Short mmCIF file of C-alpha atoms in Angstrom, two decimals:
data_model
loop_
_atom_site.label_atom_id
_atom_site.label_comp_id
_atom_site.label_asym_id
_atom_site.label_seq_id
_atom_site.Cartn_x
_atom_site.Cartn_y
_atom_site.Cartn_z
CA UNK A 1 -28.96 21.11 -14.09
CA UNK A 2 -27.54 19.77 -17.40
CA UNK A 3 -26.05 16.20 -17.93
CA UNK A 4 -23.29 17.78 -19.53
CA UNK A 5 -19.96 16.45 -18.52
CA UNK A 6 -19.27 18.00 -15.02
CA UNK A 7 -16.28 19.47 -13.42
CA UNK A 8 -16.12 16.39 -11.31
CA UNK A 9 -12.88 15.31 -11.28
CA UNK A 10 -11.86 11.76 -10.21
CA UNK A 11 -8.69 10.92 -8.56
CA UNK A 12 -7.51 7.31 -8.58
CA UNK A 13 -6.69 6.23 -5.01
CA UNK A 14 -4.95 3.41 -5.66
CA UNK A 15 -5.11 0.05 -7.70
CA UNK A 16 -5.63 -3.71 -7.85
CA UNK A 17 -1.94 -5.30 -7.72
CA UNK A 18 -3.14 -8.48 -8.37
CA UNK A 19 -6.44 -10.30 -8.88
CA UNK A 20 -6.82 -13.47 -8.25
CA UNK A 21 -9.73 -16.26 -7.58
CA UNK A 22 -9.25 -16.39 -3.80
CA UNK A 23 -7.67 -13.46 -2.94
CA UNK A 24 -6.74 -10.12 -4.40
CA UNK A 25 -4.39 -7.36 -3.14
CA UNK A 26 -5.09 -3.79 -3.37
CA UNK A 27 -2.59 -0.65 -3.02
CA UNK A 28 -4.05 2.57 -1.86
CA UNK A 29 -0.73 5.10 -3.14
CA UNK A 30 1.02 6.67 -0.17
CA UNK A 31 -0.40 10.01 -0.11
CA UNK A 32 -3.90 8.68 0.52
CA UNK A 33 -2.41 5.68 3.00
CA UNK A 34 -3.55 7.23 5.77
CA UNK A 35 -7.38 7.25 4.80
CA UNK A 36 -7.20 3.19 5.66
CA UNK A 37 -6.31 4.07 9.48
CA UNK A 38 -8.19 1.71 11.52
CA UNK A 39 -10.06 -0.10 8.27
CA UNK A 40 -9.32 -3.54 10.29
CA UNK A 41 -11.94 -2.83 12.75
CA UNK A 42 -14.29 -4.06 9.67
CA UNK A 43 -14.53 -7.27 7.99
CA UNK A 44 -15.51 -6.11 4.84
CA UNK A 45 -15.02 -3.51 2.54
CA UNK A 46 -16.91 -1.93 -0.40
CA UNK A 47 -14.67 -1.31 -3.28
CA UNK A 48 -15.43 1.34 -6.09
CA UNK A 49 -12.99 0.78 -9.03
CA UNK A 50 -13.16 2.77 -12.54
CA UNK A 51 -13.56 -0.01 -15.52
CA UNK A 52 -11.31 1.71 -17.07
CA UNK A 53 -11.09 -0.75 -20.14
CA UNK A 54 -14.67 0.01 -20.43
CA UNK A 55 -13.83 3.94 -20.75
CA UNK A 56 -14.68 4.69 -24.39
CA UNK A 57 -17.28 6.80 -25.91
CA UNK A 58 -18.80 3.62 -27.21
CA UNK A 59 -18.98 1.66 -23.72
CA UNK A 60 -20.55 4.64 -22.20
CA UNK A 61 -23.18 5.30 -24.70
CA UNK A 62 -24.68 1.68 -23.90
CA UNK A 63 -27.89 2.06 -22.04
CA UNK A 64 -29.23 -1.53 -22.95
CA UNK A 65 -27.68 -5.06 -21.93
CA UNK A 66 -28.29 -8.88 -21.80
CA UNK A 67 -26.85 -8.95 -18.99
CA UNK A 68 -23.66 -11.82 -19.50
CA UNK A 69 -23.44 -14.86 -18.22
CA UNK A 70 -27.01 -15.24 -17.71
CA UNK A 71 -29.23 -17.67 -19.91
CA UNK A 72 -32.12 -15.92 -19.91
CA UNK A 73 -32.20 -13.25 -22.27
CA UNK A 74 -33.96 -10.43 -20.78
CA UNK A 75 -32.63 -6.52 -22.03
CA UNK A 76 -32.25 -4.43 -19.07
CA UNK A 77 -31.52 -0.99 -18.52
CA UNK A 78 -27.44 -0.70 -17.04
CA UNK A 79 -29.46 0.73 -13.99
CA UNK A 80 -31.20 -2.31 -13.68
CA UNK A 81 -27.96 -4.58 -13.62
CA UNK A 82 -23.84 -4.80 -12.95
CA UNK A 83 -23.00 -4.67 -16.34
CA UNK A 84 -19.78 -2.53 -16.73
CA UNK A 85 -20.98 -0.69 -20.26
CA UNK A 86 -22.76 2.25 -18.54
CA UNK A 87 -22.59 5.98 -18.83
CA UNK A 88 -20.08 5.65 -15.98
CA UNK A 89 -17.65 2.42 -15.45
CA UNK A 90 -17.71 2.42 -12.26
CA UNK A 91 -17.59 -0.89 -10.51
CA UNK A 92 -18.40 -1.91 -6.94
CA UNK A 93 -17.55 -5.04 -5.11
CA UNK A 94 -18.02 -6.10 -1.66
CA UNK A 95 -14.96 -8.09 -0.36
CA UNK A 96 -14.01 -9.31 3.05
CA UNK A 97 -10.90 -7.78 3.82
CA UNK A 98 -8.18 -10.51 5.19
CA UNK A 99 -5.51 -8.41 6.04
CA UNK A 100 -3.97 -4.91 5.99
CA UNK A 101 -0.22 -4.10 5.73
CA UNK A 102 0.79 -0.75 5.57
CA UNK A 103 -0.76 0.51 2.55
CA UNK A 104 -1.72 -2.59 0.84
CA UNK A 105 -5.41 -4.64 1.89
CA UNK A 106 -5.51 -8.26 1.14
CA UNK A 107 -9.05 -9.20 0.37
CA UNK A 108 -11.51 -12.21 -1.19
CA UNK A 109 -13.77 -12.17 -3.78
CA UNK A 110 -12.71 -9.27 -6.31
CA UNK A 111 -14.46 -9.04 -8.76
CA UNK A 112 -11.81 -6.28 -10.84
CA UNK A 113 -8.98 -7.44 -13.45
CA UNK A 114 -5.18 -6.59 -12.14
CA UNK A 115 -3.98 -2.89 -12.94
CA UNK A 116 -7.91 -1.56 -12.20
CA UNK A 117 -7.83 1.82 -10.63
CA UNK A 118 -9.19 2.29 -7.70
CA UNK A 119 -11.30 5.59 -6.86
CA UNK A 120 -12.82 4.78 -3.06
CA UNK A 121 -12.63 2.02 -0.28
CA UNK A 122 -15.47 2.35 2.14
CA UNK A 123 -16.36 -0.20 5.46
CA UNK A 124 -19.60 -2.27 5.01
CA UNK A 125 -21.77 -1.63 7.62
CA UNK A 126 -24.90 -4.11 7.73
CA UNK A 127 -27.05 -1.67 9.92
CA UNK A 128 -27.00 0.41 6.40
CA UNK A 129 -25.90 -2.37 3.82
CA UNK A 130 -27.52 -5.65 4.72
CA UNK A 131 -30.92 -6.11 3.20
CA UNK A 132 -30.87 -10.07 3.16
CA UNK A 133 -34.81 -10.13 1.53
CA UNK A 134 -34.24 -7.63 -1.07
CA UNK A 135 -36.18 -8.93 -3.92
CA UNK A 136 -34.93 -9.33 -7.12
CA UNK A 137 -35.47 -11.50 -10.93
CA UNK A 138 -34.53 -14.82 -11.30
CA UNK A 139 -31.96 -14.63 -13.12
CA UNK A 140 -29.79 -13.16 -10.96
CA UNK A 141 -29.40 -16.28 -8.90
CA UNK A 142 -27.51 -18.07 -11.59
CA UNK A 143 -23.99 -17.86 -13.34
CA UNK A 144 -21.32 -16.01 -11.31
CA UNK A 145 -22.62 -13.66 -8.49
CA UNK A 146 -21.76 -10.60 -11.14
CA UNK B 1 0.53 4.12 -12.72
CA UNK B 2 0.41 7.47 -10.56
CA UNK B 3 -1.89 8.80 -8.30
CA UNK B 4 -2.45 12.18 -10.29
CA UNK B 5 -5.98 13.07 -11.63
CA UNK B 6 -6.80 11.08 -14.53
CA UNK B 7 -8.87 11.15 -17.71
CA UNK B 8 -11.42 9.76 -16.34
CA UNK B 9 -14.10 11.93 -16.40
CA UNK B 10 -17.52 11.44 -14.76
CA UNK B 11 -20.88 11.99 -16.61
CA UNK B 12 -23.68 13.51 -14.25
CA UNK B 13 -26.79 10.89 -14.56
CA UNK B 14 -29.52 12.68 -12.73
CA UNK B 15 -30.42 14.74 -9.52
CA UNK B 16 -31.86 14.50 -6.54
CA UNK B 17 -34.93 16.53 -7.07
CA UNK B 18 -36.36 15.78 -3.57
CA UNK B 19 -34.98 14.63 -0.71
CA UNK B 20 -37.52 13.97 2.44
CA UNK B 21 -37.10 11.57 5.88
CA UNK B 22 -39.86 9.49 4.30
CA UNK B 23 -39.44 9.74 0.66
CA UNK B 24 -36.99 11.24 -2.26
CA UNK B 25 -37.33 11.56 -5.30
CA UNK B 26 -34.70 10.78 -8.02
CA UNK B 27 -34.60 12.21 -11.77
CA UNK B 28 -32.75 10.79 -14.29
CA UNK B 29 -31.61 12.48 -16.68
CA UNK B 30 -33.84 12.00 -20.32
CA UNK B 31 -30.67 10.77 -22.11
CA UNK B 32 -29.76 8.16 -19.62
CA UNK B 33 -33.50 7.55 -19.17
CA UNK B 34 -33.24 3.76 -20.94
CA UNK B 35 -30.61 2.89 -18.52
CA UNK B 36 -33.67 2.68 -15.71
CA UNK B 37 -35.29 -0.36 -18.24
CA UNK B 38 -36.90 -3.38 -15.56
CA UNK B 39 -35.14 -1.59 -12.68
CA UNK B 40 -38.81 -1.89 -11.33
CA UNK B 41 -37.95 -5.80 -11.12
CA UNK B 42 -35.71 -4.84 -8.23
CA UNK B 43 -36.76 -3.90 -4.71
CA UNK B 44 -33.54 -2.54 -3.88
CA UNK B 45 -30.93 -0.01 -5.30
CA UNK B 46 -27.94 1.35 -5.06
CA UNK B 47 -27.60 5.16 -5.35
CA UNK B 48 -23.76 6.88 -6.18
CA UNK B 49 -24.15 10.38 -5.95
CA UNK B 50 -21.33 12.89 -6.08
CA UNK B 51 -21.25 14.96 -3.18
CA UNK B 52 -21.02 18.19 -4.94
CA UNK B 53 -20.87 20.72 -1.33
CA UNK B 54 -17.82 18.75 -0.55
CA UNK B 55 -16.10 18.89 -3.95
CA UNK B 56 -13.55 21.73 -3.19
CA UNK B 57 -9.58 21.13 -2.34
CA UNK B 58 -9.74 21.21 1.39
CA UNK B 59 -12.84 18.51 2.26
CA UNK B 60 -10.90 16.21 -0.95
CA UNK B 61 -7.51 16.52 1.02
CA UNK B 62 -9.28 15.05 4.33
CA UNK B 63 -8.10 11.70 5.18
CA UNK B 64 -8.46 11.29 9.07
CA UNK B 65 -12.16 12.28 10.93
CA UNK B 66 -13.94 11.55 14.02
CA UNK B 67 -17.11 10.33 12.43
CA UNK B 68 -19.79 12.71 13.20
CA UNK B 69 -22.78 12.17 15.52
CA UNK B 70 -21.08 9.73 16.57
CA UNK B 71 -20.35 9.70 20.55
CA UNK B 72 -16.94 8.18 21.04
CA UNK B 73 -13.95 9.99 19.52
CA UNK B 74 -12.12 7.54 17.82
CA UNK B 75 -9.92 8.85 14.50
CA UNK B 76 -10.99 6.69 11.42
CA UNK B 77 -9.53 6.90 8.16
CA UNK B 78 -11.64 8.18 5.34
CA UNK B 79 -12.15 4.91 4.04
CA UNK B 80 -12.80 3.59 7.19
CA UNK B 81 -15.92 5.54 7.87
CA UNK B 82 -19.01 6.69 5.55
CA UNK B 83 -17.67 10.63 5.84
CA UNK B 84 -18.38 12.66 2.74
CA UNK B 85 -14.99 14.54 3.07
CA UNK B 86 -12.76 12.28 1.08
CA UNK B 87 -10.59 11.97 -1.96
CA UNK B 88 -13.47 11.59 -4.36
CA UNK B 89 -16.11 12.53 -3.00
CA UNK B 90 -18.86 9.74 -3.90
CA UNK B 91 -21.71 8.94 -1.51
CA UNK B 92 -23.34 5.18 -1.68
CA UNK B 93 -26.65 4.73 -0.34
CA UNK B 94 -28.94 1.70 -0.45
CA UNK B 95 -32.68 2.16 -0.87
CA UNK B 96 -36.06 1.11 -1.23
CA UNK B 97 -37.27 1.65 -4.61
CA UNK B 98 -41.15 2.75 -3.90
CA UNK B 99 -42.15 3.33 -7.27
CA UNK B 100 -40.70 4.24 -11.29
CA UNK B 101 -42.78 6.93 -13.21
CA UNK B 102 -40.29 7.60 -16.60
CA UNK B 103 -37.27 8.67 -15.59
CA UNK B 104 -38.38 9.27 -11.71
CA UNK B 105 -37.90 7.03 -9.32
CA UNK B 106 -38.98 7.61 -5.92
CA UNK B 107 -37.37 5.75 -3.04
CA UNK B 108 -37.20 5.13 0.99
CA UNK B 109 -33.85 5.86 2.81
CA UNK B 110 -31.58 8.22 0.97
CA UNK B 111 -29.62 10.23 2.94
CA UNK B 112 -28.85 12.77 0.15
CA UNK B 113 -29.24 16.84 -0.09
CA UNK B 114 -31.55 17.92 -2.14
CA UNK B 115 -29.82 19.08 -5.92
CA UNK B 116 -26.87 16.19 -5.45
CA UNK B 117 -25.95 14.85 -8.77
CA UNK B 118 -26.17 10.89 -9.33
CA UNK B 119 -23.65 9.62 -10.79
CA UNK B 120 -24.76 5.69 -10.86
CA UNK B 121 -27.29 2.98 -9.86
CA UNK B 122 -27.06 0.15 -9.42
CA UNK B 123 -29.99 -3.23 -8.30
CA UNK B 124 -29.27 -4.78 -5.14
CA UNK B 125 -28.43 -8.13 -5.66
CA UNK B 126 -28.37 -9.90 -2.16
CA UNK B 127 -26.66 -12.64 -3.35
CA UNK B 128 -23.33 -10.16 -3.68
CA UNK B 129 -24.27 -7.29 -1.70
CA UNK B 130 -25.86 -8.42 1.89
CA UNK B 131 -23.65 -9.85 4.28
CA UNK B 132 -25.93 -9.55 7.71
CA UNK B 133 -22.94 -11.31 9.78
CA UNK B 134 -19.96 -8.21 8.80
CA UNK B 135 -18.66 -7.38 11.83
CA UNK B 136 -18.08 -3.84 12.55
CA UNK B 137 -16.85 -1.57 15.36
CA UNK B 138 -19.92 -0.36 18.20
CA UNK B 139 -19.68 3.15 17.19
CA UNK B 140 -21.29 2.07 14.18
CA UNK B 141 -24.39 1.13 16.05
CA UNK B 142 -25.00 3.86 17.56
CA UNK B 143 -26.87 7.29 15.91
CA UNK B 144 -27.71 7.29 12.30
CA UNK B 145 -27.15 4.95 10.13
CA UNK B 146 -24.90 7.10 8.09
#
């Protein structure tokens, strides 16, 4: 297998109306509403969004970051952080989802700027997602969460 | 902004190279190798792979299932369950990251065919990612994690 560009084709499911510090509000377009039926039994959501001001040949050639925001200046890999320079923008945030009307989910603690695409909305589920001991550097515990 | 396919275009990282109930192995592609830099300083990742077997019209058109292997029949949306059928077809799995060797990682948990492309990783950072206390609906509990 090759790491050529793919066939893979992306569709974009929706997008953030509006971001804000407390809460944000998402729209899922209506032809893919009904793929949210019954999303209120969960509490939180994961959120994959494409970065799309961070698709461009240059953004996606960066393998190497200081990661921002962080004092301690440490290159890692984009594997081996959040940053959203990386072969693929692709961002993923987990929110707690406040409310659902009709096609639109209120949630808290977006991380993506207004008029981000959205490509998939899946429930956290801690039996899976939860691994409160994972270990990681320092320097993750300080600045903004990402 | 419309809900047609879009530019964005998805670069294939890596493959799953083996895939076993203990451990699997990941490969990353040579050219994306860097990207993997300190990821070792992370016990933790998070593995996007493209579900290739369900890329195809029909399984991308799905919206409403009755999770599988799961005992009570209760419709979900896509986005309300982990189901591979869905609009883009991206998996998300957390796991343990055993050990790095180049551009191989090997790691506990994936639940991944063999020859999936990856399409990101991503550390674990507790701090944004676990949330022990998400409540979820008791299907969830029951069967395999995903």
């Amino acid at each position: 297998m090759s790491s050529m560009e793919t066939d893979a084709k992306l569709r974009l499911i929706g997008v953030v109306e509006k971001s804000g510090r407390e809460e944000s509000r998402l729209r899922v377009f209506s032809e893919f509403c009904a793929g949210l039926k019954r999303i209120e039994h969960f509490s939180h959501i994961i959120v994959l969004y494409w970065a799309h001001k961070r698709d461009n040949p240059e953004e996606r050639k960066v393998l190497l970051v200081y990661p921002k925001r962080h004092a301690e200046k440490t290159l890692m890999g984009v594997f081996a952080c959040r940053s959203p320079s990386r072969p693929n923008p692709i961002g993923l945030c987990i929110v707690e989802l406040v409310k659902v009307e009709g096609c639109t989910l209120t949630v808290k603690g977006l991380d993506a700027f207004e008029n981000t695409p959205l490509i998939d909305i899946k429930p956290y589920i801690p039996r899976n997602d939860s691994i409160p001991d994972a270990r990681v550097p320092n320097w993750t515990s300080r600045g903004p969460p990402t």
